[in-house]
Each structure stands twice: as C-alpha cells, then as structure tokens.
Short mmCIF file of C-alpha atoms in Angstrom, two decimals:
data_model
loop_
_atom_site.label_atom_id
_atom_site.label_comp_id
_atom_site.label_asym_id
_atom_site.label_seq_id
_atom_site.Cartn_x
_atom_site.Cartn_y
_atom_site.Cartn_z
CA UNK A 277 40.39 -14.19 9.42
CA UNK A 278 43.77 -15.26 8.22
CA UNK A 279 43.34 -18.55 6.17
CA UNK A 280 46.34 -21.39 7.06
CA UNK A 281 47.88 -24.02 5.20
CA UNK A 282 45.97 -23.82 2.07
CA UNK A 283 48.61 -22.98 -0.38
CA UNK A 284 52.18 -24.33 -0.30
CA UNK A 285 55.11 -21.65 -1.12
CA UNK A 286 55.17 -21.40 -4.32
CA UNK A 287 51.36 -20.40 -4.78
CA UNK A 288 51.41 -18.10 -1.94
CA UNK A 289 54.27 -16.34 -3.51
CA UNK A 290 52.25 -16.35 -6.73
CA UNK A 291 49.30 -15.09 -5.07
CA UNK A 292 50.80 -12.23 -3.39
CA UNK A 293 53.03 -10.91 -6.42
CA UNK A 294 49.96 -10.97 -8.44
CA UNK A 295 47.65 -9.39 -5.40
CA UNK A 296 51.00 -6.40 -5.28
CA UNK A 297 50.64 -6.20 -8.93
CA UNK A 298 47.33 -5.56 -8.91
CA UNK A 299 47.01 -3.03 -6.25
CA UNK A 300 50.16 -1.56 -8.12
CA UNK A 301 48.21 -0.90 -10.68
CA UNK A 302 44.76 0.30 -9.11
CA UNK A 303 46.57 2.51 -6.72
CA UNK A 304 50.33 2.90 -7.23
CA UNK A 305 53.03 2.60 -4.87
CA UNK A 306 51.19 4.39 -2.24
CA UNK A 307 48.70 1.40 -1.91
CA UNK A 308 51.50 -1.26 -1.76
CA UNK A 309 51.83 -2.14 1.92
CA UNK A 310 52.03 -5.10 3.60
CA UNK A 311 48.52 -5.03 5.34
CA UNK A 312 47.04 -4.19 1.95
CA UNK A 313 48.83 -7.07 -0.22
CA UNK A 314 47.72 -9.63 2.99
CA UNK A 315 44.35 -8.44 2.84
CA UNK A 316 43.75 -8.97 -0.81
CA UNK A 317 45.21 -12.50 -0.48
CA UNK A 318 43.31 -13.60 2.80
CA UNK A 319 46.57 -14.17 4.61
CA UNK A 320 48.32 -12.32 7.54
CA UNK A 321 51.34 -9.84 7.19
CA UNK A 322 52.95 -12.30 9.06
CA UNK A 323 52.71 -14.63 6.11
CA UNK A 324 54.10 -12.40 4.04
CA UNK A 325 57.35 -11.50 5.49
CA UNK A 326 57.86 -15.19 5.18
CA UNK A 327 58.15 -14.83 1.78
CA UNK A 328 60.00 -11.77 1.23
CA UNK A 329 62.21 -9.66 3.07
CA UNK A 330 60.63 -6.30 3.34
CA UNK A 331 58.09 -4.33 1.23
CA UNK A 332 61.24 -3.12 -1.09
CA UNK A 333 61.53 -6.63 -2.14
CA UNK A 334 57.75 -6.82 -3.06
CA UNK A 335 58.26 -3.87 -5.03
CA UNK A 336 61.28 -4.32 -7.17
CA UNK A 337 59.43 -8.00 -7.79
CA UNK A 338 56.80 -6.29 -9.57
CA UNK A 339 59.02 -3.80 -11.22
CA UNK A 340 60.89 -6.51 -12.50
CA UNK A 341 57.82 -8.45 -14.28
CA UNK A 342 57.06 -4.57 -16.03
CA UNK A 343 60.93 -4.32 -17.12
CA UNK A 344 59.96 -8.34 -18.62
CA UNK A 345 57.03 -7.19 -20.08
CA UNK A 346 58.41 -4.04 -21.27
CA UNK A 347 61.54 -5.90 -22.95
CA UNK A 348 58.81 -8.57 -24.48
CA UNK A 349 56.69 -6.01 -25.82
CA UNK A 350 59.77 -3.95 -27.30
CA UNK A 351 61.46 -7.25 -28.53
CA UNK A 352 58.79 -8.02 -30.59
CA UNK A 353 60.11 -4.94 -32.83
CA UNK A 354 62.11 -6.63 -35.78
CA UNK A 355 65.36 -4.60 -36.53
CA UNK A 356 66.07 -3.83 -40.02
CA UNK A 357 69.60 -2.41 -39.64
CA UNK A 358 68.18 1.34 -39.99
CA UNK A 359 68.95 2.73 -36.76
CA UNK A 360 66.56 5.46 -36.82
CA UNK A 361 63.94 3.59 -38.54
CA UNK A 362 64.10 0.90 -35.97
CA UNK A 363 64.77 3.43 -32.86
CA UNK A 364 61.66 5.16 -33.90
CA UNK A 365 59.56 1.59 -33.59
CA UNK A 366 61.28 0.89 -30.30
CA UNK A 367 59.80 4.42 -29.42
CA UNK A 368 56.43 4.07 -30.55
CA UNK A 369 56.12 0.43 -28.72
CA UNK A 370 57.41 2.43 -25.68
CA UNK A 371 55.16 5.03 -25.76
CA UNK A 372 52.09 2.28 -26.17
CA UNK A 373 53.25 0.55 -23.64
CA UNK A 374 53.02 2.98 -21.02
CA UNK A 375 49.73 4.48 -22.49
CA UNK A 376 48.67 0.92 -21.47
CA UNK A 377 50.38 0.29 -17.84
CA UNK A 378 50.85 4.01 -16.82
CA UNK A 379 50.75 3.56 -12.70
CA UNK A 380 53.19 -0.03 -13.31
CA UNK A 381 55.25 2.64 -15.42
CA UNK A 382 55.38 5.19 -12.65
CA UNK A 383 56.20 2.26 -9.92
CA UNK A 384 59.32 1.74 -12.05
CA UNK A 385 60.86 4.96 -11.10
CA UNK A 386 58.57 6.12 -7.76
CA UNK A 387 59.85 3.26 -6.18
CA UNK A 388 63.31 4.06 -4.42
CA UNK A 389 65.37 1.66 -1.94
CA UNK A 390 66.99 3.13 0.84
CA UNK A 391 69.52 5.28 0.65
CA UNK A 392 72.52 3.42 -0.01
CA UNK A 393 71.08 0.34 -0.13
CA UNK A 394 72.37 -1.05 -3.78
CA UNK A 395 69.90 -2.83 -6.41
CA UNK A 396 70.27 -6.36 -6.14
CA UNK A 397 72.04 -7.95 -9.23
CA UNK A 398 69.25 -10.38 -10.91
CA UNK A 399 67.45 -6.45 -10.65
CA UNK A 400 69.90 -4.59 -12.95
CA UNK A 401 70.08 -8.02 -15.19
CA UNK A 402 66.60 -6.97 -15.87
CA UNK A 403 66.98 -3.57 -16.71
CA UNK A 404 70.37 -4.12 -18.80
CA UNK A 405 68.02 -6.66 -20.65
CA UNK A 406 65.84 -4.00 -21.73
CA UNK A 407 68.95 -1.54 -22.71
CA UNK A 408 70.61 -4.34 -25.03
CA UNK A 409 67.57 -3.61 -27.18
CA UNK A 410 68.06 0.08 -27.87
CA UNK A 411 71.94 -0.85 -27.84
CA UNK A 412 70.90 -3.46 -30.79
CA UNK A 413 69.10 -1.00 -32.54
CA UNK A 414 71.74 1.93 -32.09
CA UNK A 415 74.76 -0.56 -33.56
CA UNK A 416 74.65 -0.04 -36.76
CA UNK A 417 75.96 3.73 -36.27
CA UNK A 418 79.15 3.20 -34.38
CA UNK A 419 82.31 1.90 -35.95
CA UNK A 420 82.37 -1.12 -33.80
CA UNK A 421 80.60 -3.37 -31.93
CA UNK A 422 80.61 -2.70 -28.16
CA UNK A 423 81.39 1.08 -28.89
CA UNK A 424 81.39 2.86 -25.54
CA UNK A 425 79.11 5.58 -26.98
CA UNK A 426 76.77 2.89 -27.84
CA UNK A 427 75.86 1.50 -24.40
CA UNK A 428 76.01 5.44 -22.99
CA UNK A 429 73.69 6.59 -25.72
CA UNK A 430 71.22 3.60 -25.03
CA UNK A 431 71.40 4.72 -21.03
CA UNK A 432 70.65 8.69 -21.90
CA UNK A 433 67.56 7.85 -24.55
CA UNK A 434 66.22 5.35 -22.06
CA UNK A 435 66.50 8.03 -18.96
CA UNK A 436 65.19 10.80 -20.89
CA UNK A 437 62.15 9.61 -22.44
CA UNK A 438 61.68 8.23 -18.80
CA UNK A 439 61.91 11.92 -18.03
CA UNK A 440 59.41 12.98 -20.90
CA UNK A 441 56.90 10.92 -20.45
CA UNK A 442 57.26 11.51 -16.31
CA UNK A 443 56.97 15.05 -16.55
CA UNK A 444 54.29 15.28 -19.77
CA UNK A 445 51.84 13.03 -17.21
CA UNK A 446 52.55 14.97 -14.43
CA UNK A 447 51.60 18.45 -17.04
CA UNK A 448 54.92 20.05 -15.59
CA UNK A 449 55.80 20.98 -18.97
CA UNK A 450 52.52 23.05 -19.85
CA UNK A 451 51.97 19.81 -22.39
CA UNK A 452 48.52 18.66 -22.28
CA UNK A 453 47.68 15.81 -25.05
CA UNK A 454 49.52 12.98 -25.64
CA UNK A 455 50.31 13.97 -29.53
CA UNK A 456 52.75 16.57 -27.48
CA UNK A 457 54.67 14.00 -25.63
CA UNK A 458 55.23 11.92 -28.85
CA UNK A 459 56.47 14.87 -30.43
CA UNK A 460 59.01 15.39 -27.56
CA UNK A 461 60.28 12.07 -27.40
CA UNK A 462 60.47 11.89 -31.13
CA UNK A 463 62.16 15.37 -31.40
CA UNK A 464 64.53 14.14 -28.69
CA UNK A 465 65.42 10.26 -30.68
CA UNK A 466 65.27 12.32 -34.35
CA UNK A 467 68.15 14.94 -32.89
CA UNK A 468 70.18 12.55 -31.05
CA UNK A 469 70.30 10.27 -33.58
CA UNK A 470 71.25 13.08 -36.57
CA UNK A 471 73.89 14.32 -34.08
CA UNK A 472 75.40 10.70 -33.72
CA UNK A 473 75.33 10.35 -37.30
CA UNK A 474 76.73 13.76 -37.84
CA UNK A 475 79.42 13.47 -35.11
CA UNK A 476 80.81 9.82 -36.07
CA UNK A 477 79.91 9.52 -39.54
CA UNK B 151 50.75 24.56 22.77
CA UNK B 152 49.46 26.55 19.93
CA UNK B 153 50.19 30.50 20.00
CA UNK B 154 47.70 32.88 18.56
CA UNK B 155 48.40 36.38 17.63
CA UNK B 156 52.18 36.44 17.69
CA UNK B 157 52.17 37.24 14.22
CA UNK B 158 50.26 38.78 11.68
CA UNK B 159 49.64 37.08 8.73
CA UNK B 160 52.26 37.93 6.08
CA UNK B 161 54.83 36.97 8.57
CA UNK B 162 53.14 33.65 9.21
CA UNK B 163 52.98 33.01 5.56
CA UNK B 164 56.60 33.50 5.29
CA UNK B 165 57.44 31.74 8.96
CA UNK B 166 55.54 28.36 7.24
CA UNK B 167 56.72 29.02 4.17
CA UNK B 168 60.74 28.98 5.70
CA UNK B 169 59.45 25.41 7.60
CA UNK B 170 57.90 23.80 5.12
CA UNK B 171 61.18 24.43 2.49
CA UNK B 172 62.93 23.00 5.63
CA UNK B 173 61.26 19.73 5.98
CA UNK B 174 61.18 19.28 2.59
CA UNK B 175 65.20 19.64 2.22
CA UNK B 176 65.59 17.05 5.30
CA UNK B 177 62.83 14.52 4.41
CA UNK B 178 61.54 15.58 0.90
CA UNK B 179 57.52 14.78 0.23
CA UNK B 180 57.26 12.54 2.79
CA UNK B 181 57.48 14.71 5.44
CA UNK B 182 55.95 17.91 4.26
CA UNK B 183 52.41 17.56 6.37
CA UNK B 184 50.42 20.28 7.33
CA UNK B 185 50.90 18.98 10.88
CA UNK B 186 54.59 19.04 10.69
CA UNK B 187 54.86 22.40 9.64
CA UNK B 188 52.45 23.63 12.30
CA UNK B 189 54.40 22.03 14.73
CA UNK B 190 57.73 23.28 13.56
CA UNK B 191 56.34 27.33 13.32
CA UNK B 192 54.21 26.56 17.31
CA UNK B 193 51.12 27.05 15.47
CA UNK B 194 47.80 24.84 14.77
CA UNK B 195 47.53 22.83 11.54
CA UNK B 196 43.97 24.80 11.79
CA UNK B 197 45.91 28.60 11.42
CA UNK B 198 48.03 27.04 8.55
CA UNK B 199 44.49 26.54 6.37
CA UNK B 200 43.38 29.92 7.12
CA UNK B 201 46.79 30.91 5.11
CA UNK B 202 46.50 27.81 2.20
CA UNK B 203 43.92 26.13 0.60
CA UNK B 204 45.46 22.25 1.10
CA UNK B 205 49.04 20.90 1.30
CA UNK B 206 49.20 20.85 -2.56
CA UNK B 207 49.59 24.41 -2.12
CA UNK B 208 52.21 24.81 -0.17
CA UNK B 209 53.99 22.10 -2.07
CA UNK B 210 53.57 24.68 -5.24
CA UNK B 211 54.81 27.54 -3.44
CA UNK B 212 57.34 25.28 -2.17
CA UNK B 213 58.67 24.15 -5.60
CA UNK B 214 58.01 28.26 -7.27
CA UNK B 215 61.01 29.26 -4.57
CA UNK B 216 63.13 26.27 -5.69
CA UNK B 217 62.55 26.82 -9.43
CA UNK B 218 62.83 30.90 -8.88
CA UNK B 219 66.61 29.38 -7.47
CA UNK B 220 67.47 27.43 -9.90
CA UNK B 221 66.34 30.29 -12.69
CA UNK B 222 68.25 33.34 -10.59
CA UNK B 223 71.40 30.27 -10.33
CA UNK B 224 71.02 30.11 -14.39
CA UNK B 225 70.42 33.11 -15.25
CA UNK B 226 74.16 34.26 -14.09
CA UNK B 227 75.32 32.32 -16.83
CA UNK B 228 76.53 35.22 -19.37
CA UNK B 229 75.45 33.81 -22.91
CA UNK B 230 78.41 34.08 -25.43
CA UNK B 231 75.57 33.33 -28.76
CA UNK B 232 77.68 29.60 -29.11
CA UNK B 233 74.78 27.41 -28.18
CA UNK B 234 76.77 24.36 -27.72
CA UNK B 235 78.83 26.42 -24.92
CA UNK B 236 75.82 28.56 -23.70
CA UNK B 237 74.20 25.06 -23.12
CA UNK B 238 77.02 23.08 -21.48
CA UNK B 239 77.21 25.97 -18.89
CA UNK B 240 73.69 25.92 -18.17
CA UNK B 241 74.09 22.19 -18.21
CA UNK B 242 76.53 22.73 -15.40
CA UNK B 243 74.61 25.16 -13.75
CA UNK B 244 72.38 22.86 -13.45
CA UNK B 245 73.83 20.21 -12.51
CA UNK B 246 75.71 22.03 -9.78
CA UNK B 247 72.53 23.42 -8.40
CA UNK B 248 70.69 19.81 -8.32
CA UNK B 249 73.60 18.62 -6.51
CA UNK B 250 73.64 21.13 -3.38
CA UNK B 251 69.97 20.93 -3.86
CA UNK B 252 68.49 17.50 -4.36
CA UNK B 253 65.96 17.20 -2.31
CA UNK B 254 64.41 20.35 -2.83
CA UNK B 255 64.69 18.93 -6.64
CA UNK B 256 63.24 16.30 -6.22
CA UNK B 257 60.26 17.63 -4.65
CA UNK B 258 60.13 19.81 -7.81
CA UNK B 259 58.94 16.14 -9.73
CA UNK B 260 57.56 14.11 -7.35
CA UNK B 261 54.90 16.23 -5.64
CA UNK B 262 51.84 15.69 -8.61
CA UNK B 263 48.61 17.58 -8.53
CA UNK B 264 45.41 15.22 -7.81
CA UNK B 265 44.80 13.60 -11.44
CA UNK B 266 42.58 16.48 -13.23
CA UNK B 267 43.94 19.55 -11.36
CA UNK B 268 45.75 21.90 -13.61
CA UNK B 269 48.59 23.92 -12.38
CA UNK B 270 47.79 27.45 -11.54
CA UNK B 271 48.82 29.92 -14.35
CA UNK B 272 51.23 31.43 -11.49
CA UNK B 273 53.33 28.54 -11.36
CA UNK B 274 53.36 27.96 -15.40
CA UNK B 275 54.83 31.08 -15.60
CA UNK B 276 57.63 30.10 -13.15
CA UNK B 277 58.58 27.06 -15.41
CA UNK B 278 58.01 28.94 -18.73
CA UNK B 279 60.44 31.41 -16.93
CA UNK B 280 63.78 28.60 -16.64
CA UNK B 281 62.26 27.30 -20.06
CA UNK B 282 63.03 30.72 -21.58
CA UNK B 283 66.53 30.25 -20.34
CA UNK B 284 67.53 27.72 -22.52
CA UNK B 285 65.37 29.20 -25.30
CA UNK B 286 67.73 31.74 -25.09
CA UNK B 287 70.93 29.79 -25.27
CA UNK B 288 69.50 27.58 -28.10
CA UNK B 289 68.00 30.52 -30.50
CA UNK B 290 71.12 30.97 -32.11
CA UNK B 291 70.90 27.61 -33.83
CA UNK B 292 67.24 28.59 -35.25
CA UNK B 293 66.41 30.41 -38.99
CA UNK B 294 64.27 32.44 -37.04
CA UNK B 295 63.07 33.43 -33.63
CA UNK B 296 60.41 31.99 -32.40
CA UNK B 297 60.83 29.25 -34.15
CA UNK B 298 58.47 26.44 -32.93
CA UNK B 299 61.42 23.75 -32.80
CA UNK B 300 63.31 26.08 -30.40
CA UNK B 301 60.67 25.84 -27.88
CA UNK B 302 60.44 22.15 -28.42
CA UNK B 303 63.98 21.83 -27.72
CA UNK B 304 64.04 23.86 -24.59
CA UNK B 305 61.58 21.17 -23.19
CA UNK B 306 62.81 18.20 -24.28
CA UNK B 307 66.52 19.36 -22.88
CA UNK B 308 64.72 20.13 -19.66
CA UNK B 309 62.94 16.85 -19.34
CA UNK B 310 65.36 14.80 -20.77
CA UNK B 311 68.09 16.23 -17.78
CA UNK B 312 65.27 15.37 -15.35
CA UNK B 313 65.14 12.00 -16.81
CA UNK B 314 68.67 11.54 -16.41
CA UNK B 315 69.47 12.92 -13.40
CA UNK B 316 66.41 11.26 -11.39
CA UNK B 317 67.07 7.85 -12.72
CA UNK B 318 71.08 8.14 -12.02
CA UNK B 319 70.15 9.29 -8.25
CA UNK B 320 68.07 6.40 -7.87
CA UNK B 321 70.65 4.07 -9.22
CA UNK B 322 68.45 3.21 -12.29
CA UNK B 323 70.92 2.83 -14.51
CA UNK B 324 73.98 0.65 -13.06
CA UNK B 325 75.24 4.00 -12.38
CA UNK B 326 77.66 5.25 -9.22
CA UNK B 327 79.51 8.19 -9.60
CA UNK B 328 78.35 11.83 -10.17
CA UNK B 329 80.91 11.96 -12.98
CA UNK B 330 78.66 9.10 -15.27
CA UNK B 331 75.71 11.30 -14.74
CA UNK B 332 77.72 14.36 -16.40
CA UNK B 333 78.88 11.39 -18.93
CA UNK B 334 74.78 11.32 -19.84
CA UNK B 335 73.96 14.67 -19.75
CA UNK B 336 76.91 15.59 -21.47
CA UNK B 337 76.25 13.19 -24.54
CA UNK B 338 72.59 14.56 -24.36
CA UNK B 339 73.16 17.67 -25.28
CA UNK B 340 76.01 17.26 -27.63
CA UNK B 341 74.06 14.91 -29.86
CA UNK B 342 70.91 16.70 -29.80
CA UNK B 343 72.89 19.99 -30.57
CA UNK B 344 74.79 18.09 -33.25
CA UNK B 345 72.03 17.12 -34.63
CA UNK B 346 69.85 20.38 -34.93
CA UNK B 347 72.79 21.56 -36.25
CA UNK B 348 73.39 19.02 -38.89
CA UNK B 349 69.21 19.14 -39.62
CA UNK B 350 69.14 22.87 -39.95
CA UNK B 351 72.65 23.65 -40.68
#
C-alpha cells in the first residue's frame, strides 16, 4: 500500500531520483516508468507526478547527475598545456567512465524528448559544462581564445566517441573487445588532433 | 480476421517484409511488433513466426534493406582517387540519405541484439559491404593496400558520423539547424584526413 506523509518534499524527491537512478542502471530506460520508480519508493504514481512533470523530466534528472559525474570524473584530469597529451587523459577517463556506468551512459543518448519539444536550459548548462573541458584542453592549438573551431571541434570529438563507444557495445562494427574501441577512439582524437595541428599550425 | 492461404510463402515474406519497413519509417522501434505487422499484412502474429525466428529478426532484415540503400545510394558516388573529395561526397551522400531517411536510420542503431547474441555473419557482411566504401575512398592516402589503419579509419569515420548525426537529431549538442550538423561532420573528416595526411604524408 501507498505509504502517506512520511517524507516531506525534499526527501521524496531524493528518494525517487535515487529509486530512477537505480532502476536506470539495473534496467535502462526501458525500466524507467512511473509505476516502477513508485513501486521501488513505496509511494503511488500519483505522488510522483507531484514532483515532476512527466517521466521526461525524471529522465533528463538522472541524465543530468551522469553529465555531473561525468564532468567530475573528467575534471579531475590536470591539464598540462599539451593538447594531445591532455586530450588523450580526458579520453582514457571517458572511456573508464563508461566501462563503469555503461546503461547510465546509454540513458544519456536513448533517452529522447518529444519531437520538438526543446531541452530545458539548466539541461544544456550541464552538458556545455562537460564540453568546456575538452574546449580547455583543445586551447592551446588555436590562435585565440574562444576560436570558433575550438568549441566545434570539442562538439564533433564529444559526438563521435559517443558514436564509438555506442556502436562498439552494440558489436555493429564487427569490434568485439574493448582494446578495439580504445583503439578507435584513440585513432579518431590522434588524427583529429594532427589534422588541427597540421591545418592551423 | 486472419486469412490463410492467400499467399504462398515467399510472397508473405516479402508482403511483411514491405510492412514492417513501413512501420518502422512512421514510428521507428517502437512500433515494429510482430502484432502490428500481422495486422497491417491481415495475417496472424502466429503465420509471421512460421516465416521468422523472433522480432529481432525482422528488425535485421529490416536494417540489411536500409543499409543495402544507403550502400547502392553511395556507391553512385564516382571516386576521382582525391580522398579528401571522394570522402566529402560520400559524406554528403550520406548525409542526404539520413535525411530523407531518418527513421529507417535510426532503427539501423537503436534496435540491439539481446546482450550475448552475435550478429549473423549475413548481416556483417552487409556492414563490411558500406565499410568497404569508404575503404575505397580513403586507400589512396595509405603506403599500401590493405593497410590496417585504412580499415581503422573506415570505422571510426562511420561511427564517428553516427555519433554526430544521432546526437545533433536529438538536440544533444545545443544544436538546430541541419547546416551545424554538416558544420561537424564536415570538420570531422577534414581534420582526421588532415591529419593522416600530415602522419603519413
């Protein structure tokens, strides 16, 4: 039976992120429904859409503690001012980091709003957190600070190691181990970065 | 109400074949269930087991016609031997394609095997096939054919466009337009070029 009354708003909102987190994780986004999160928590669906809006919300609420936990774990790489040197340690963190939360990883880019429905703003904060680390790292190439190439070269290493490691765990590229998605992604940072180099320098 | 012996079995293979690509161009993975595509061809979802093993199959077969479309779209690309050109056409081959196709695409990554389930040889072959596309284009820039790093390329330019192009549809990365996607891609695959060229040169 639904309990009542026992936590105030903050700790039910606690509780259930943590209960969608954990499901999240156990079962991916296929397991995160309303009924399910309520369940886990002891409380009605009712309950829930008290606290958030719809099930999208719930969902880009845990995506947005990965993208924290994601920038935390990749902000704890020290830049030394040698962009491939520190690229290639933003990788590697990357890499372990979704060896380590692989279905929170997928829920990242399964999840989809509506079509036409925008991200909200605090959202895309959180992502363009996560960017302004690879654009730290990529700096020292470019001429200038707040080079337009830098930003759009953060955005196409970010999508496409998405899109390596995405298709590498779904064996859609006749890859197996994980030794042959490292060498993709670092194939794919060692040739981008040479061709920046090459192409500015 | 079900029929029964209207057809004989190659032309119900090809009858749920033609709904199943259907439902998955109006409502992607979602909607592609064996009961749906019975009840678009006036058959039982019984009938459409005696023709595939699970809805995993059909998905496959599903995803060999899109990927035999996309290779037959690519393959009219007439290679000049300038891999940077060769490449930016197939880029906008593909790119073209994905766009009067992105559902179908999308199926093409988000339908995933059950966790241990190889794909079949058949459909390796049918990536291996569009792979050996842009092996072509990229050979060129290689001491040697067959060299290992040309393979290696072909995949991460394949994954890395998949990477790009799912996260920009899904608004991933504060992107709008169709033009900042080409923006990504573009930069992709002039770097990397630049930069094979500039490692092997």
């Amino acid at each position: 039976m639904a309990r009542r009354s026992d936590h105030n708003r903050e700790e039910l909102y606690a509780l259930a992120m943590q209960a969608a987190r954990d499901i999240a994780v156990h079962d991916g986004l296929k397991g995160l429904t309303a009924r399910n999160i309520a369940k886990r928590i002891g409380y009605s669906a009712g309950t829930l859409y008290n606290l958030f809006k719809n099930l999208d919300e719930i969902a880009l609420h845990v995506n947005a503690g990965t993208l924290d936990q994601l920038h935390d774990r990749l902000g704890e790489v020290a830049l030394s001012g040698k962009p491939k040197k520190d690229i290639r340690q933003l990788l590697d963190a990357y890499l372990d980091f979704i060896g380590g939360n692989d279905r929170l990883w997928s829920l990242l880019f399964d999840h989809k709003l509506p079509d036409g429905t925008p991200l909200p703003d605090w959202y895309r904060a959180r992502i363009a957190r996560v960017l302004s680390l690879l654009e730290a790292a990529l700096a020292p190439l470019f001429p200038e600070p707040d080079h337009p190439e830098c930003q759009l070269s953060a955005r196409v290493l970010w999508s496409s190691l998405h899109g390596i490691c995405q298709l590498a765990n779904a064996d859609k590229l006749e890859i197996v181990s994980d030794e042959d998605t490292r060498a993709l992604a670092h194939a794919l940072v060692e040739n981008y970065l040479a061709g920046l180099k090459a192409r500015l320098g």
